[in-house]
């Protein structure tokens, strides 16, 4: 993946996309570590730090449609993280906007976008219309539903049954994503 990074004279933005439980966080962590070891200034971020508050996320129920439409605050992600990186070196950004565990909005200090830095973001739904023009490179991780359900069950302590509500809503949200965006076809790299 590091060899696929475009050679631009500016900071780069890389998205690691895929379904829930595909391994986006692990892959993005490994990629960032590899880039750092090769001498690139690398910053890690995750869409999980840009959730809407719980009341907004859940006020219309917990379904695939609400996971797809109400989980993440894409405006805040653009304003606080992606747009500053797109503007270039020295722009002030924040990697976190919301703490999921405490359900609180954050006001952390701003950092300066580094010269020739690489921002690596793991993000379910990274190729949504609200985000797609931000990325210089998108990596899609292909993992079948059965394996993703098994991983989510182990990670989140929920049922391993794909028909269970705790799994179904995420599988349904991914179907909506694939139907509206076709993220596999539009990704720059596909890893299975």
PDB file of C-alpha atoms in Angstrom:
ATOM      1  CA  UNK A   1       0.000   0.000   0.000  1.00  0.00           C
ATOM      2  CA  UNK A   2       2.792   2.431   0.835  1.00  0.00           C
ATOM      3  CA  UNK A   3       4.099   2.012  -2.725  1.00  0.00           C
ATOM      4  CA  UNK A   4       0.693   3.131  -4.052  1.00  0.00           C
ATOM      5  CA  UNK A   5       0.824   6.520  -2.315  1.00  0.00           C
ATOM      6  CA  UNK A   6       0.744   9.309  -4.867  1.00  0.00           C
ATOM      7  CA  UNK A   7       3.789  11.555  -5.040  1.00  0.00           C
ATOM      8  CA  UNK A   8       2.389  15.007  -4.345  1.00  0.00           C
ATOM      9  CA  UNK A   9       4.284  17.948  -2.878  1.00  0.00           C
ATOM     10  CA  UNK A  10       1.778  18.266  -0.061  1.00  0.00           C
ATOM     11  CA  UNK A  11       0.256  16.242   2.788  1.00  0.00           C
ATOM     12  CA  UNK A  12      -1.621  13.082   1.777  1.00  0.00           C
ATOM     13  CA  UNK A  13      -4.917  11.695   3.024  1.00  0.00           C
ATOM     14  CA  UNK A  14      -5.430   7.921   3.043  1.00  0.00           C
ATOM     15  CA  UNK A  15      -8.682   6.144   3.946  1.00  0.00           C
ATOM     16  CA  UNK A  16      -8.918   2.523   5.010  1.00  0.00           C
ATOM     17  CA  UNK A  17     -12.517   1.514   4.282  1.00  0.00           C
ATOM     18  CA  UNK A  18     -14.484  -1.704   4.671  1.00  0.00           C
ATOM     19  CA  UNK A  19     -17.391  -3.200   6.539  1.00  0.00           C
ATOM     20  CA  UNK A  20     -17.681  -3.304  10.307  1.00  0.00           C
ATOM     21  CA  UNK A  21     -15.244  -5.913  11.602  1.00  0.00           C
ATOM     22  CA  UNK A  22     -13.147  -5.953   8.412  1.00  0.00           C
ATOM     23  CA  UNK A  23      -9.947  -5.042  10.272  1.00  0.00           C
ATOM     24  CA  UNK A  24      -9.727  -1.385   9.231  1.00  0.00           C
ATOM     25  CA  UNK A  25      -8.184  -0.213  12.507  1.00  0.00           C
ATOM     26  CA  UNK A  26      -5.507  -2.913  12.571  1.00  0.00           C
ATOM     27  CA  UNK A  27      -4.692  -2.388   8.900  1.00  0.00           C
ATOM     28  CA  UNK A  28      -4.504   1.407   9.316  1.00  0.00           C
ATOM     29  CA  UNK A  29      -2.313   1.039  12.423  1.00  0.00           C
ATOM     30  CA  UNK A  30       0.073  -1.266  10.536  1.00  0.00           C
ATOM     31  CA  UNK A  31       0.160   1.059   7.522  1.00  0.00           C
ATOM     32  CA  UNK A  32       0.879   4.094   9.721  1.00  0.00           C
ATOM     33  CA  UNK A  33       3.649   2.208  11.542  1.00  0.00           C
ATOM     34  CA  UNK A  34       5.190   1.172   8.209  1.00  0.00           C
ATOM     35  CA  UNK A  35       5.063   4.761   6.904  1.00  0.00           C
ATOM     36  CA  UNK A  36       6.643   6.086  10.118  1.00  0.00           C
ATOM     37  CA  UNK A  37       9.422   3.492   9.892  1.00  0.00           C
ATOM     38  CA  UNK A  38      10.119   4.603   6.315  1.00  0.00           C
ATOM     39  CA  UNK A  39      10.553   8.196   7.499  1.00  0.00           C
ATOM     40  CA  UNK A  40       7.107   9.680   6.745  1.00  0.00           C
ATOM     41  CA  UNK A  41       5.431  11.850   9.377  1.00  0.00           C
ATOM     42  CA  UNK A  42       2.161   9.985   9.885  1.00  0.00           C
ATOM     43  CA  UNK A  43      -0.975  10.861  11.827  1.00  0.00           C
ATOM     44  CA  UNK A  44      -3.663   8.290  12.679  1.00  0.00           C
ATOM     45  CA  UNK A  45      -7.334   9.130  13.008  1.00  0.00           C
ATOM     46  CA  UNK A  46     -10.622   7.254  13.010  1.00  0.00           C
ATOM     47  CA  UNK A  47     -14.181   8.072  12.060  1.00  0.00           C
ATOM     48  CA  UNK A  48     -15.140   6.579  15.436  1.00  0.00           C
ATOM     49  CA  UNK A  49     -13.977   9.841  17.035  1.00  0.00           C
ATOM     50  CA  UNK A  50     -16.612  11.729  15.015  1.00  0.00           C
ATOM     51  CA  UNK A  51     -19.829  10.053  16.153  1.00  0.00           C
ATOM     52  CA  UNK A  52     -22.934  12.096  16.759  1.00  0.00           C
ATOM     53  CA  UNK A  53     -24.037  12.108  20.419  1.00  0.00           C
ATOM     54  CA  UNK A  54     -25.944   8.973  21.456  1.00  0.00           C
ATOM     55  CA  UNK A  55     -29.323  10.741  21.730  1.00  0.00           C
ATOM     56  CA  UNK A  56     -29.134  11.802  18.084  1.00  0.00           C
ATOM     57  CA  UNK A  57     -27.824   8.430  16.891  1.00  0.00           C
ATOM     58  CA  UNK A  58     -30.578   6.457  18.625  1.00  0.00           C
ATOM     59  CA  UNK A  59     -33.603   8.759  18.660  1.00  0.00           C
ATOM     60  CA  UNK A  60     -35.099   7.085  15.550  1.00  0.00           C
ATOM     61  CA  UNK A  61     -34.228   3.547  16.653  1.00  0.00           C
ATOM     62  CA  UNK A  62     -31.290   1.301  15.928  1.00  0.00           C
ATOM     63  CA  UNK A  63     -31.613  -0.005  12.382  1.00  0.00           C
ATOM     64  CA  UNK A  64     -29.447  -0.241   9.295  1.00  0.00           C
ATOM     65  CA  UNK A  65     -30.932   3.044   8.084  1.00  0.00           C
ATOM     66  CA  UNK A  66     -30.039   4.859  11.296  1.00  0.00           C
ATOM     67  CA  UNK A  67     -26.517   3.372  11.369  1.00  0.00           C
ATOM     68  CA  UNK A  68     -26.075   4.577   7.771  1.00  0.00           C
ATOM     69  CA  UNK A  69     -27.685   7.978   8.224  1.00  0.00           C
ATOM     70  CA  UNK A  70     -27.181   9.060  11.834  1.00  0.00           C
ATOM     71  CA  UNK A  71     -23.972   7.534  13.218  1.00  0.00           C
ATOM     72  CA  UNK A  72     -21.277  10.008  12.222  1.00  0.00           C
ATOM     73  CA  UNK A  73     -20.937  13.785  12.198  1.00  0.00           C
ATOM     74  CA  UNK A  74     -19.375  14.218   8.767  1.00  0.00           C
ATOM     75  CA  UNK A  75     -19.535  18.019   8.950  1.00  0.00           C
ATOM     76  CA  UNK A  76     -17.402  17.973  12.088  1.00  0.00           C
ATOM     77  CA  UNK A  77     -15.013  15.470  10.512  1.00  0.00           C
ATOM     78  CA  UNK A  78     -14.594  17.717   7.473  1.00  0.00           C
ATOM     79  CA  UNK A  79     -14.250  20.916   9.523  1.00  0.00           C
ATOM     80  CA  UNK A  80     -11.941  19.594  12.253  1.00  0.00           C
ATOM     81  CA  UNK A  81      -9.788  17.067  10.375  1.00  0.00           C
ATOM     82  CA  UNK A  82     -10.111  16.541   6.636  1.00  0.00           C
ATOM     83  CA  UNK A  83     -10.476  20.108   5.329  1.00  0.00           C
ATOM     84  CA  UNK A  84      -7.441  21.375   7.273  1.00  0.00           C
ATOM     85  CA  UNK A  85      -5.362  18.494   5.887  1.00  0.00           C
ATOM     86  CA  UNK A  86      -6.632  19.296   2.388  1.00  0.00           C
ATOM     87  CA  UNK A  87      -5.658  22.969   2.885  1.00  0.00           C
ATOM     88  CA  UNK A  88      -2.070  21.949   3.544  1.00  0.00           C
ATOM     89  CA  UNK A  89       0.877  22.405   5.879  1.00  0.00           C
ATOM     90  CA  UNK A  90       0.362  24.556   8.926  1.00  0.00           C
ATOM     91  CA  UNK A  91      -3.440  24.327   8.883  1.00  0.00           C
ATOM     92  CA  UNK A  92      -4.898  23.665  12.332  1.00  0.00           C
ATOM     93  CA  UNK A  93      -6.685  20.341  12.802  1.00  0.00           C
ATOM     94  CA  UNK A  94      -8.057  18.028  15.484  1.00  0.00           C
ATOM     95  CA  UNK A  95      -8.202  14.239  15.269  1.00  0.00           C
ATOM     96  CA  UNK A  96     -11.041  13.879  17.760  1.00  0.00           C
ATOM     97  CA  UNK A  97     -14.429  15.545  18.105  1.00  0.00           C
ATOM     98  CA  UNK A  98     -16.453  13.094  20.210  1.00  0.00           C
ATOM     99  CA  UNK A  99     -15.579  10.493  22.835  1.00  0.00           C
ATOM    100  CA  UNK A 100     -17.796   7.471  22.236  1.00  0.00           C
ATOM    101  CA  UNK A 101     -17.227   5.882  25.659  1.00  0.00           C
ATOM    102  CA  UNK A 102     -18.305   8.971  27.610  1.00  0.00           C
ATOM    103  CA  UNK A 103     -20.589  10.378  24.875  1.00  0.00           C
ATOM    104  CA  UNK A 104     -19.038  13.823  25.237  1.00  0.00           C
ATOM    105  CA  UNK A 105     -17.948  16.385  22.682  1.00  0.00           C
ATOM    106  CA  UNK A 106     -14.258  17.215  22.875  1.00  0.00           C
ATOM    107  CA  UNK A 107     -12.357  20.482  22.600  1.00  0.00           C
ATOM    108  CA  UNK A 108      -8.798  19.245  22.299  1.00  0.00           C
ATOM    109  CA  UNK A 109      -5.871  21.468  21.285  1.00  0.00           C
ATOM    110  CA  UNK A 110      -5.350  21.945  17.575  1.00  0.00           C
ATOM    111  CA  UNK A 111      -2.231  20.643  15.861  1.00  0.00           C
ATOM    112  CA  UNK A 112      -0.556  21.881  12.679  1.00  0.00           C
ATOM    113  CA  UNK A 113      -0.718  19.772   9.526  1.00  0.00           C
ATOM    114  CA  UNK A 114       2.878  18.629   8.895  1.00  0.00           C
ATOM    115  CA  UNK A 115       4.742  19.224   5.633  1.00  0.00           C
ATOM    116  CA  UNK A 116       4.500  16.078   3.509  1.00  0.00           C
ATOM    117  CA  UNK A 117       2.668  14.286   6.319  1.00  0.00           C
ATOM    118  CA  UNK A 118       0.317  11.368   5.751  1.00  0.00           C
ATOM    119  CA  UNK A 119      -3.060  11.207   7.469  1.00  0.00           C
ATOM    120  CA  UNK A 120      -4.262   7.593   7.743  1.00  0.00           C
ATOM    121  CA  UNK A 121      -7.948   7.317   8.664  1.00  0.00           C
ATOM    122  CA  UNK A 122      -9.863   4.128   9.289  1.00  0.00           C
ATOM    123  CA  UNK A 123     -13.441   4.890   8.362  1.00  0.00           C
ATOM    124  CA  UNK A 124     -16.481   2.794   7.749  1.00  0.00           C
ATOM    125  CA  UNK A 125     -18.395   4.574   4.930  1.00  0.00           C
ATOM    126  CA  UNK A 126     -15.258   6.555   3.937  1.00  0.00           C
ATOM    127  CA  UNK A 127     -16.466   6.917   0.358  1.00  0.00           C
ATOM    128  CA  UNK A 128     -19.799   8.516   1.181  1.00  0.00           C
ATOM    129  CA  UNK A 129     -20.590  11.638  -0.799  1.00  0.00           C
ATOM    130  CA  UNK A 130     -19.699  13.808   2.217  1.00  0.00           C
ATOM    131  CA  UNK A 131     -16.114  12.470   2.346  1.00  0.00           C
ATOM    132  CA  UNK A 132     -15.158  11.012  -1.022  1.00  0.00           C
ATOM    133  CA  UNK A 133     -13.378  14.086  -2.423  1.00  0.00           C
ATOM    134  CA  UNK A 134     -10.988  14.227   0.564  1.00  0.00           C
ATOM    135  CA  UNK A 135      -8.896  11.142  -0.118  1.00  0.00           C
ATOM    136  CA  UNK A 136      -5.736  10.769  -2.161  1.00  0.00           C
ATOM    137  CA  UNK A 137      -5.881   6.991  -1.733  1.00  0.00           C
ATOM    138  CA  UNK A 138      -8.687   4.671  -0.602  1.00  0.00           C
ATOM    139  CA  UNK A 139      -8.001   1.098   0.468  1.00  0.00           C
ATOM    140  CA  UNK A 140     -11.013  -1.246   0.645  1.00  0.00           C
ATOM    141  CA  UNK A 141     -10.707  -4.353   2.835  1.00  0.00           C
ATOM    142  CA  UNK A 142     -12.733  -7.297   1.541  1.00  0.00           C
ATOM    143  CA  UNK A 143     -13.958  -9.602   4.319  1.00  0.00           C
ATOM    144  CA  UNK A 144     -17.086 -11.725   3.947  1.00  0.00           C
ATOM    145  CA  UNK A 145     -20.100 -11.094   6.167  1.00  0.00           C
ATOM    146  CA  UNK A 146     -19.719 -14.346   8.108  1.00  0.00           C
ATOM    147  CA  UNK A 147     -16.175 -13.485   9.182  1.00  0.00           C
ATOM    148  CA  UNK A 148     -17.074  -9.880   9.999  1.00  0.00           C
ATOM    149  CA  UNK A 149     -20.004 -11.066  12.169  1.00  0.00           C
ATOM    150  CA  UNK A 150     -17.682 -13.469  13.991  1.00  0.00           C
ATOM    151  CA  UNK A 151     -15.163 -10.673  14.609  1.00  0.00           C
ATOM    152  CA  UNK A 152     -17.804  -8.178  15.784  1.00  0.00           C
ATOM    153  CA  UNK A 153     -19.233 -10.782  18.176  1.00  0.00           C
ATOM    154  CA  UNK A 154     -15.808 -11.382  19.703  1.00  0.00           C
ATOM    155  CA  UNK A 155     -14.879  -7.676  19.776  1.00  0.00           C
ATOM    156  CA  UNK A 156     -18.185  -6.280  21.033  1.00  0.00           C
ATOM    157  CA  UNK A 157     -19.468  -9.177  23.136  1.00  0.00           C
ATOM    158  CA  UNK A 158     -22.635  -9.540  21.042  1.00  0.00           C
ATOM    159  CA  UNK A 159     -24.372 -12.494  19.402  1.00  0.00           C
ATOM    160  CA  UNK A 160     -22.566 -14.185  16.518  1.00  0.00           C
ATOM    161  CA  UNK A 161     -25.888 -14.696  14.716  1.00  0.00           C
ATOM    162  CA  UNK A 162     -26.140 -12.520  11.551  1.00  0.00           C
ATOM    163  CA  UNK A 163     -29.906 -12.300  12.093  1.00  0.00           C
ATOM    164  CA  UNK A 164     -29.553 -10.832  15.605  1.00  0.00           C
ATOM    165  CA  UNK A 165     -30.398  -7.107  15.841  1.00  0.00           C
ATOM    166  CA  UNK A 166     -26.881  -6.318  17.121  1.00  0.00           C
ATOM    167  CA  UNK A 167     -25.472  -7.664  13.845  1.00  0.00           C
ATOM    168  CA  UNK A 168     -28.310  -7.101  11.380  1.00  0.00           C
ATOM    169  CA  UNK A 169     -28.256  -3.298  11.620  1.00  0.00           C
ATOM    170  CA  UNK A 170     -24.563  -3.169  10.619  1.00  0.00           C
ATOM    171  CA  UNK A 171     -24.995  -5.672   7.800  1.00  0.00           C
ATOM    172  CA  UNK A 172     -28.001  -3.683   6.534  1.00  0.00           C
ATOM    173  CA  UNK A 173     -26.045  -0.412   6.748  1.00  0.00           C
ATOM    174  CA  UNK A 174     -23.258  -1.949   4.675  1.00  0.00           C
ATOM    175  CA  UNK A 175     -25.806  -3.042   2.052  1.00  0.00           C
ATOM    176  CA  UNK A 176     -27.070   0.543   1.859  1.00  0.00           C
ATOM    177  CA  UNK A 177     -23.479   1.742   1.467  1.00  0.00           C
ATOM    178  CA  UNK A 178     -22.725  -0.723  -1.323  1.00  0.00           C
ATOM    179  CA  UNK A 179     -26.019   0.097  -3.095  1.00  0.00           C
ATOM    180  CA  UNK A 180     -25.488   3.871  -2.985  1.00  0.00           C
ATOM    181  CA  UNK A 181     -21.722   4.128  -3.376  1.00  0.00           C
ATOM    182  CA  UNK A 182     -20.226   0.896  -4.789  1.00  0.00           C
ATOM    183  CA  UNK A 183     -17.153   1.343  -2.570  1.00  0.00           C
ATOM    184  CA  UNK A 184     -15.290  -1.702  -3.911  1.00  0.00           C
ATOM    185  CA  UNK A 185     -15.308  -0.364  -7.471  1.00  0.00           C
ATOM    186  CA  UNK A 186     -14.394   3.183  -6.452  1.00  0.00           C
ATOM    187  CA  UNK A 187     -11.523   2.233  -4.110  1.00  0.00           C
ATOM    188  CA  UNK A 188      -7.973   2.709  -5.370  1.00  0.00           C
ATOM    189  CA  UNK A 189      -6.766  -0.553  -3.822  1.00  0.00           C
ATOM    190  CA  UNK A 190      -8.770  -3.628  -2.852  1.00  0.00           C
ATOM    191  CA  UNK A 191      -7.238  -5.993  -0.285  1.00  0.00           C
ATOM    192  CA  UNK A 192      -8.764  -9.370   0.531  1.00  0.00           C
TER     193      UNK A 192
END
